[in-house]
XYZ file of C-alpha atoms in Angstrom:
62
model
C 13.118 -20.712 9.892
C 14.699 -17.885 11.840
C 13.530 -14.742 13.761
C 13.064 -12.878 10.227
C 10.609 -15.564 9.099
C 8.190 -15.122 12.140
C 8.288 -10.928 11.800
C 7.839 -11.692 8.121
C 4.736 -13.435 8.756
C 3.728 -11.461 11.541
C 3.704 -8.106 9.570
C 1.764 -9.961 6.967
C -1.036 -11.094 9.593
C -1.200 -7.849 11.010
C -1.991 -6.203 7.750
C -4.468 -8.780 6.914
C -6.198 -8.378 10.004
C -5.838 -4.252 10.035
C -7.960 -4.944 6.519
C -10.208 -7.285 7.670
C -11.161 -6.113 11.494
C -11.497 -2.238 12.568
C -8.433 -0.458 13.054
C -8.982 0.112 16.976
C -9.039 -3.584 17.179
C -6.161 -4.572 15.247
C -4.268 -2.246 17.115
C -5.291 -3.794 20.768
C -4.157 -7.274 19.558
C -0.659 -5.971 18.494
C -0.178 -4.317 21.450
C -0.951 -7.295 23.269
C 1.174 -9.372 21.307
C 3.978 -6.530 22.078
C 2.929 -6.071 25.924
C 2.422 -9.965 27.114
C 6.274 -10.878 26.528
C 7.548 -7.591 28.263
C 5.343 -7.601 31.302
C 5.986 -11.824 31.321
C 9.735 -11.112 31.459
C 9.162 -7.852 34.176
C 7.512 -10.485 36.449
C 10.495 -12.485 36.881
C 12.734 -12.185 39.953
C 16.492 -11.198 39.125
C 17.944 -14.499 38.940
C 15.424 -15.938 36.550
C 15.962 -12.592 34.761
C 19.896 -13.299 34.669
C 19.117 -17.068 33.321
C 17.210 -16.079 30.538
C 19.381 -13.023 29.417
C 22.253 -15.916 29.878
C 20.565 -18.185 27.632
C 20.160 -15.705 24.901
C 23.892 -15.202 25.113
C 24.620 -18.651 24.540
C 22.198 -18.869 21.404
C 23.718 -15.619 20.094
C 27.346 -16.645 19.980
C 26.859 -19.810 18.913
């Protein structure tokens, strides 16, 4: 299953919960499921930065 799977199913679970849970809530979780990777990623020094933009090279082109 590729990328387009998991935003597939994660636009379908955050509809589901946007109908089940109040909308103040639903919003907090997807901006933590937005905010963890990005802040995750700004914590890394510059060379661990460069290794993981380099590995997403290598899965890209090949």
């Amino acid at each position: 299953m590729g990328r387009t799977g998991y935003v597939v199913g994660g636009v379908a679970v955050a509809l589901i919960a946007w109908w089940l849970l109040p909308g103040w809530v639903t919003l907090l979780i997807v901006l933590g499921l937005i905010a963890a990777p990005i802040v995750g990623y700004l914590m890394l020094d510059p060379s661990q930065r460069r290794r993981v933009r380099g590995q997403a090279r290598k899965r890209i082109g090949s």
